[in-house]
PDB file of C-alpha atoms and ligand atoms in Angstrom:
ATOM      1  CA  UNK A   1     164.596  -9.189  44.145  1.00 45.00           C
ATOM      2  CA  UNK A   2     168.595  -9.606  44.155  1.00 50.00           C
ATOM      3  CA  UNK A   3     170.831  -6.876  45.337  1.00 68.00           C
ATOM      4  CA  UNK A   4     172.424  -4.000  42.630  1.00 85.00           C
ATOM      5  CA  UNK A   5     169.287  -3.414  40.802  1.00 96.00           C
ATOM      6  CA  UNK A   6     168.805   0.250  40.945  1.00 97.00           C
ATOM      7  CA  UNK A   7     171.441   3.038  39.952  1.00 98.00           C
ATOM      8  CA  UNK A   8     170.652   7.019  40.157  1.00 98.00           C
ATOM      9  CA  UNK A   9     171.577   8.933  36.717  1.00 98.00           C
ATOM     10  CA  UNK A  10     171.403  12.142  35.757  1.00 98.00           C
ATOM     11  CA  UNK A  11     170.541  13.900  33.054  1.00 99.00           C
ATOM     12  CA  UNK A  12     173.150  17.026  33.194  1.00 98.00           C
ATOM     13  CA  UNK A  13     172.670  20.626  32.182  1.00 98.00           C
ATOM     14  CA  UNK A  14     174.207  20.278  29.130  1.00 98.00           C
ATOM     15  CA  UNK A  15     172.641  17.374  28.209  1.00 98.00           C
ATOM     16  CA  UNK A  16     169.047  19.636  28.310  1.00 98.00           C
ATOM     17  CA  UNK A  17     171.079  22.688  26.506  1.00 98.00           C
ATOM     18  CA  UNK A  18     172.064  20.162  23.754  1.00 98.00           C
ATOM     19  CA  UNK A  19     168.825  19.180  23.245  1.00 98.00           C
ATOM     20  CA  UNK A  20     169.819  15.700  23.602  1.00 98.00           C
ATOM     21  CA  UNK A  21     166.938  14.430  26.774  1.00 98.00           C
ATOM     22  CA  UNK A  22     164.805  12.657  24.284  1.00 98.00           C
ATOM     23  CA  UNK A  23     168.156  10.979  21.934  1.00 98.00           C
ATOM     24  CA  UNK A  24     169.648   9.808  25.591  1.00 98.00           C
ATOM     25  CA  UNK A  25     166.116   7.934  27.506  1.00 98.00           C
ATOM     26  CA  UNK A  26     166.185   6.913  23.852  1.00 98.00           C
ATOM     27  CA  UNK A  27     169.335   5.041  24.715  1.00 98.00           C
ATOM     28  CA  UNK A  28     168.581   4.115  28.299  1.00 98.00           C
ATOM     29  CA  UNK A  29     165.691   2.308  27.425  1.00 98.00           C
ATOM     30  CA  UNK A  30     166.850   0.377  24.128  1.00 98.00           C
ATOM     31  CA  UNK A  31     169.775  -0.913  26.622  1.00 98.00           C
ATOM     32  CA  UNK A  32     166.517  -2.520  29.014  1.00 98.00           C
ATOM     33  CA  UNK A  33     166.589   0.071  32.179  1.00 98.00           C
ATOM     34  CA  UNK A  34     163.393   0.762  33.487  1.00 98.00           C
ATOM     35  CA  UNK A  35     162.645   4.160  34.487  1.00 98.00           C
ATOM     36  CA  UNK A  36     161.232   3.455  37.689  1.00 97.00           C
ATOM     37  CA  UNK A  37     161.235   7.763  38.759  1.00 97.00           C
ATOM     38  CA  UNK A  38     162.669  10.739  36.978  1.00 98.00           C
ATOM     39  CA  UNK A  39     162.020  14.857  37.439  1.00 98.00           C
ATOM     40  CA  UNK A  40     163.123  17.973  36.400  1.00 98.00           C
ATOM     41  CA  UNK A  41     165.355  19.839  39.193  1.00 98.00           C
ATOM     42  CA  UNK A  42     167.699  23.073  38.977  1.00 98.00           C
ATOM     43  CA  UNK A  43     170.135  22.355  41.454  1.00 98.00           C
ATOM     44  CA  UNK A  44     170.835  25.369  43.983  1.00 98.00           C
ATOM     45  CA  UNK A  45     174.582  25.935  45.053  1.00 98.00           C
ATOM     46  CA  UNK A  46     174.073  24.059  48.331  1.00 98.00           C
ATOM     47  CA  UNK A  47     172.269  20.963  46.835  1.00 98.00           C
ATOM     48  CA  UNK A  48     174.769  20.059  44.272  1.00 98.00           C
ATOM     49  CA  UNK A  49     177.305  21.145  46.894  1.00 98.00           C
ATOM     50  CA  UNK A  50     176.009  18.039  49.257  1.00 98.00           C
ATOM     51  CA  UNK A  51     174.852  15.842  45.769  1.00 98.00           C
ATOM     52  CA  UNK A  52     179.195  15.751  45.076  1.00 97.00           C
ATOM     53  CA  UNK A  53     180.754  16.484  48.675  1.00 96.00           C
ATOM     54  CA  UNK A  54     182.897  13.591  47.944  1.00 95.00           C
ATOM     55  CA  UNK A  55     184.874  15.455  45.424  1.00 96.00           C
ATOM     56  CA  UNK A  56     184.857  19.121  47.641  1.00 97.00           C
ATOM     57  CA  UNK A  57     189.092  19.189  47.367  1.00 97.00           C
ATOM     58  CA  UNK A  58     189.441  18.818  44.129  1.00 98.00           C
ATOM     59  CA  UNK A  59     190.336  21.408  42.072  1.00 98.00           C
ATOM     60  CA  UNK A  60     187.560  20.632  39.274  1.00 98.00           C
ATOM     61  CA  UNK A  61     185.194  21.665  42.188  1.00 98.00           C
ATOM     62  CA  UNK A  62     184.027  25.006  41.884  1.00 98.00           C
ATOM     63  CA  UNK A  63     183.643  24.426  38.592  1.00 98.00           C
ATOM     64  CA  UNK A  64     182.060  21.260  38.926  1.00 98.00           C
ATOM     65  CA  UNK A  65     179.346  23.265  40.595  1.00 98.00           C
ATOM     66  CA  UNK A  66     179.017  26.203  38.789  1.00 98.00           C
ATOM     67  CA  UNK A  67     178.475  23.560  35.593  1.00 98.00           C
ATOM     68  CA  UNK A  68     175.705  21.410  37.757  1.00 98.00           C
ATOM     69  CA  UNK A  69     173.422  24.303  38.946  1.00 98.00           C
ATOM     70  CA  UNK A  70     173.775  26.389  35.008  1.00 98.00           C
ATOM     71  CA  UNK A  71     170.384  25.016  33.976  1.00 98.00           C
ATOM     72  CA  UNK A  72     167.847  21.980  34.308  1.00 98.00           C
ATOM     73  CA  UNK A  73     169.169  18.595  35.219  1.00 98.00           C
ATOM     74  CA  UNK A  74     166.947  15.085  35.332  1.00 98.00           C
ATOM     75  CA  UNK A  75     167.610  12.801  38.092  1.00 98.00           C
ATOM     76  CA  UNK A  76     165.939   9.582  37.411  1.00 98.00           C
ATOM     77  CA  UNK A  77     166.076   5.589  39.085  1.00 98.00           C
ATOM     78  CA  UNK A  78     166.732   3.316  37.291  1.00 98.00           C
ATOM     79  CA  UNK A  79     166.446  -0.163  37.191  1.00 98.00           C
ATOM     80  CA  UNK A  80     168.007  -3.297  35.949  1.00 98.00           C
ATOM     81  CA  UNK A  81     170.040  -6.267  37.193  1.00 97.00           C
ATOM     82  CA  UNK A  82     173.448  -5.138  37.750  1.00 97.00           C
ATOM     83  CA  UNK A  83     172.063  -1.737  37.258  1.00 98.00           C
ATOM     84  CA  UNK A  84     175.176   0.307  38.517  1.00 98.00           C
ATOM     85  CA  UNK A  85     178.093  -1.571  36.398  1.00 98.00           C
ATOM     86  CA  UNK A  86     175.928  -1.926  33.492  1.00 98.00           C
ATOM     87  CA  UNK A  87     174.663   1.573  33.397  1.00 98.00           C
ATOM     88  CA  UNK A  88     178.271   2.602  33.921  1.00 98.00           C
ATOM     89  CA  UNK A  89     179.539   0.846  30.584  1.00 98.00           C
ATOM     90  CA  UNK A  90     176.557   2.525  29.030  1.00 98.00           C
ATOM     91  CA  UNK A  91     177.738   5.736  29.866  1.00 98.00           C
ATOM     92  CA  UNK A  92     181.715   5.286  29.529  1.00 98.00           C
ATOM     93  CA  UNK A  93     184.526   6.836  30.948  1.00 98.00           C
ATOM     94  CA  UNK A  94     184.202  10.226  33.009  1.00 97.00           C
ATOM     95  CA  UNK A  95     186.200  11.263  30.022  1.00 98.00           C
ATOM     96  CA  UNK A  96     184.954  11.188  26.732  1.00 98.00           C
ATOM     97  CA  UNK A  97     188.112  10.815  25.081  1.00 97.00           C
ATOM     98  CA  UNK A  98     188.832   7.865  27.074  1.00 98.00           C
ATOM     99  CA  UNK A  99     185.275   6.034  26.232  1.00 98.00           C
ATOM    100  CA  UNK A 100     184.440   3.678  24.446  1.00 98.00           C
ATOM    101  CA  UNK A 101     183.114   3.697  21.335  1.00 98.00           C
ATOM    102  CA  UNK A 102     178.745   3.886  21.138  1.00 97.00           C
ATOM    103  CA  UNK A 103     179.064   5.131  24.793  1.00 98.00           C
ATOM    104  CA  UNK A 104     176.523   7.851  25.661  1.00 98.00           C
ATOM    105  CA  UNK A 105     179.735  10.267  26.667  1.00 98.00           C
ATOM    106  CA  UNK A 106     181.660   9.079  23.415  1.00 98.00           C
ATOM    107  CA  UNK A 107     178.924  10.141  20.725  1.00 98.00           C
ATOM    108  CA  UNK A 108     177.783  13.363  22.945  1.00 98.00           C
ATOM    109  CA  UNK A 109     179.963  14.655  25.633  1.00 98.00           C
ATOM    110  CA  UNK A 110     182.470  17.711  25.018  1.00 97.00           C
ATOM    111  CA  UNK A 111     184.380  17.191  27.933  1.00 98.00           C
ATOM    112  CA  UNK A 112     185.599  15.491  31.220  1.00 98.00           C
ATOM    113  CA  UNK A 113     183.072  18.249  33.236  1.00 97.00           C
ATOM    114  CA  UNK A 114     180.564  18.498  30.370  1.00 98.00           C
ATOM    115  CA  UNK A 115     179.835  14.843  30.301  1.00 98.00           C
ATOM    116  CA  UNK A 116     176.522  14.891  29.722  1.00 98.00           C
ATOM    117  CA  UNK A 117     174.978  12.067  32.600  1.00 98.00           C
ATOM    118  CA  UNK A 118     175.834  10.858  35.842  1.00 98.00           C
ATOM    119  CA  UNK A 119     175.808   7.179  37.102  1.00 98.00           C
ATOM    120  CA  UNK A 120     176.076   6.065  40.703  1.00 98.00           C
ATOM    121  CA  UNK A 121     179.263   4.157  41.166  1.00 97.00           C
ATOM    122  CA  UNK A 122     178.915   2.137  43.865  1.00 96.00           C
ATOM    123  CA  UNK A 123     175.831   0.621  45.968  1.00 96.00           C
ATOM    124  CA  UNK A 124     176.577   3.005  49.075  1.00 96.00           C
ATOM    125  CA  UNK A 125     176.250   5.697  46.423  1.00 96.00           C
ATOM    126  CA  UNK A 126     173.417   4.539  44.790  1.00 97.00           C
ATOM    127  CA  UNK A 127     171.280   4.428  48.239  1.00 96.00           C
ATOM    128  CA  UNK A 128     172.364   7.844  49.137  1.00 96.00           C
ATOM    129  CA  UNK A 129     171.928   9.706  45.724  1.00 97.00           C
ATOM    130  CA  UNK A 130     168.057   7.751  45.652  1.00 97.00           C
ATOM    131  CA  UNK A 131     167.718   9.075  48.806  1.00 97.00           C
ATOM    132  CA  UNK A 132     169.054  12.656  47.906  1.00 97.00           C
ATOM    133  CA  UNK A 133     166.441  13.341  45.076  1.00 98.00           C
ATOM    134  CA  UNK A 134     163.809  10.614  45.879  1.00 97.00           C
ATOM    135  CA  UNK A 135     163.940  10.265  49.198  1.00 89.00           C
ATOM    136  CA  UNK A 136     163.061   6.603  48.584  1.00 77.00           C
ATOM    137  CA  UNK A 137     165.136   3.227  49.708  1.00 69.00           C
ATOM    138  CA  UNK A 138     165.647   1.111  47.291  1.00 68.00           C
ATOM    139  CA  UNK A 139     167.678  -2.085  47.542  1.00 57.00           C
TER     140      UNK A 139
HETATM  141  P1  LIG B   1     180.143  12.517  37.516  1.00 64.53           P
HETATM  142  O1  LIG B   1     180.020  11.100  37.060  1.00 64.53           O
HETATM  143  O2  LIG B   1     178.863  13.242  37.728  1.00 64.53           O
HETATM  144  O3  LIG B   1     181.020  12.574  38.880  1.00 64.53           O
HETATM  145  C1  LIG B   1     181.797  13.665  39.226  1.00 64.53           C
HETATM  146  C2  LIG B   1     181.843  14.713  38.159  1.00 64.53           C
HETATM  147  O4  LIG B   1     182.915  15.629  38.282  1.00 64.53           O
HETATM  148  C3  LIG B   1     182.077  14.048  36.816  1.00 64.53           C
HETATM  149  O5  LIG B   1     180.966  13.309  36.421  1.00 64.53           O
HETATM  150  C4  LIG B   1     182.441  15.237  35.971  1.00 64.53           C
HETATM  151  O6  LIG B   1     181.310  16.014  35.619  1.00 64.53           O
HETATM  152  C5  LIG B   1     183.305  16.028  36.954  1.00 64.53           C
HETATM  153  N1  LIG B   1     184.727  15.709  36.807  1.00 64.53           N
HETATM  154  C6  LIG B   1     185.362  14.556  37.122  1.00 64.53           C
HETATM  155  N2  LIG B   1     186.684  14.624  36.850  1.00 64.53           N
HETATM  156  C7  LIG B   1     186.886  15.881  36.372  1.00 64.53           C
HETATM  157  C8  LIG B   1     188.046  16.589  35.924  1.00 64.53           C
HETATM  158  N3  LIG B   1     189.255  16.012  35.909  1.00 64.53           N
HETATM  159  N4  LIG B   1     187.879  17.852  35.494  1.00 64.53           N
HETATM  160  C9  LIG B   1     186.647  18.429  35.511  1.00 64.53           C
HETATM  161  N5  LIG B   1     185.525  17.824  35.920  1.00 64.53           N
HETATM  162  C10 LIG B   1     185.641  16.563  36.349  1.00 64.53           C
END
């Protein structure tokens, strides 16, 4: 199998308060991803603390976290070729004022935090946030 077939996406909490789980796999699935693992978690502090340590001086932060571990959340793999950049233009911009139009974060997110779903960005990130909820490798 080539490289960049799997990305990590999750389902936020306000995605689940929304009611919108079943409108975005809807959307996952028409665009051809394969959902190859997906659960239920509620993050605690210290998991979505290590989940976005990357970001742990920005100001957004706390708040970041607060949002993450407020209710249930779906991590799921997913796959595809060219799973990570195509998932990504599925999704659009962090900010859904800045996406594109049909994007998941366009039709349903309310904000630049609130945003609905997560998408690995990279393959280093990919491998880690598998790892992180699946504990799985995946190439
Ligand atoms: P995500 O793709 O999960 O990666 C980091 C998250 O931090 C991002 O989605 C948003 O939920 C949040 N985020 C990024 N930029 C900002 C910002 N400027 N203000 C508030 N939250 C942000």
């Amino acid at each position: 199998m080539s490289k960049n077939n799997h990305t990590l996406a999750i389902l936020k909490p306000d995605c689940y308060r929304k009611k919108l789980i079943g409108k975005v796999i809807d959307k996952i699935i028409e665009a051809g991803f394969k959902i190859q693992k997906m659960k239920m978690v509620h993050l605690t502090k210290d998991e979505a603390e290590n989940f976005y340590e990357v970001h742990k001086n920005k100001d957004f932060y706390p708040e970041l976290i607060k949002f993450m571990t407020s209710g249930p959340a779906f991590p799921m793999i997913l796959e595809k070729d060219n799973a990570i950049e195509t998932f990504r233009e599925l999704i659009g911009s962090t900010d859904p004022n800045e996406a594109d139009e049909g994007t998941i974060r366009k039709l349903y997110a309310d904000n630049v935090r609130q945003n609905i779903v997560h998408g690995s960005d990279t393959e280093t990130n990919a491998k880690r946030e598998i790892k992180f909820f699946f504990d799985s490798e995946i190439d």
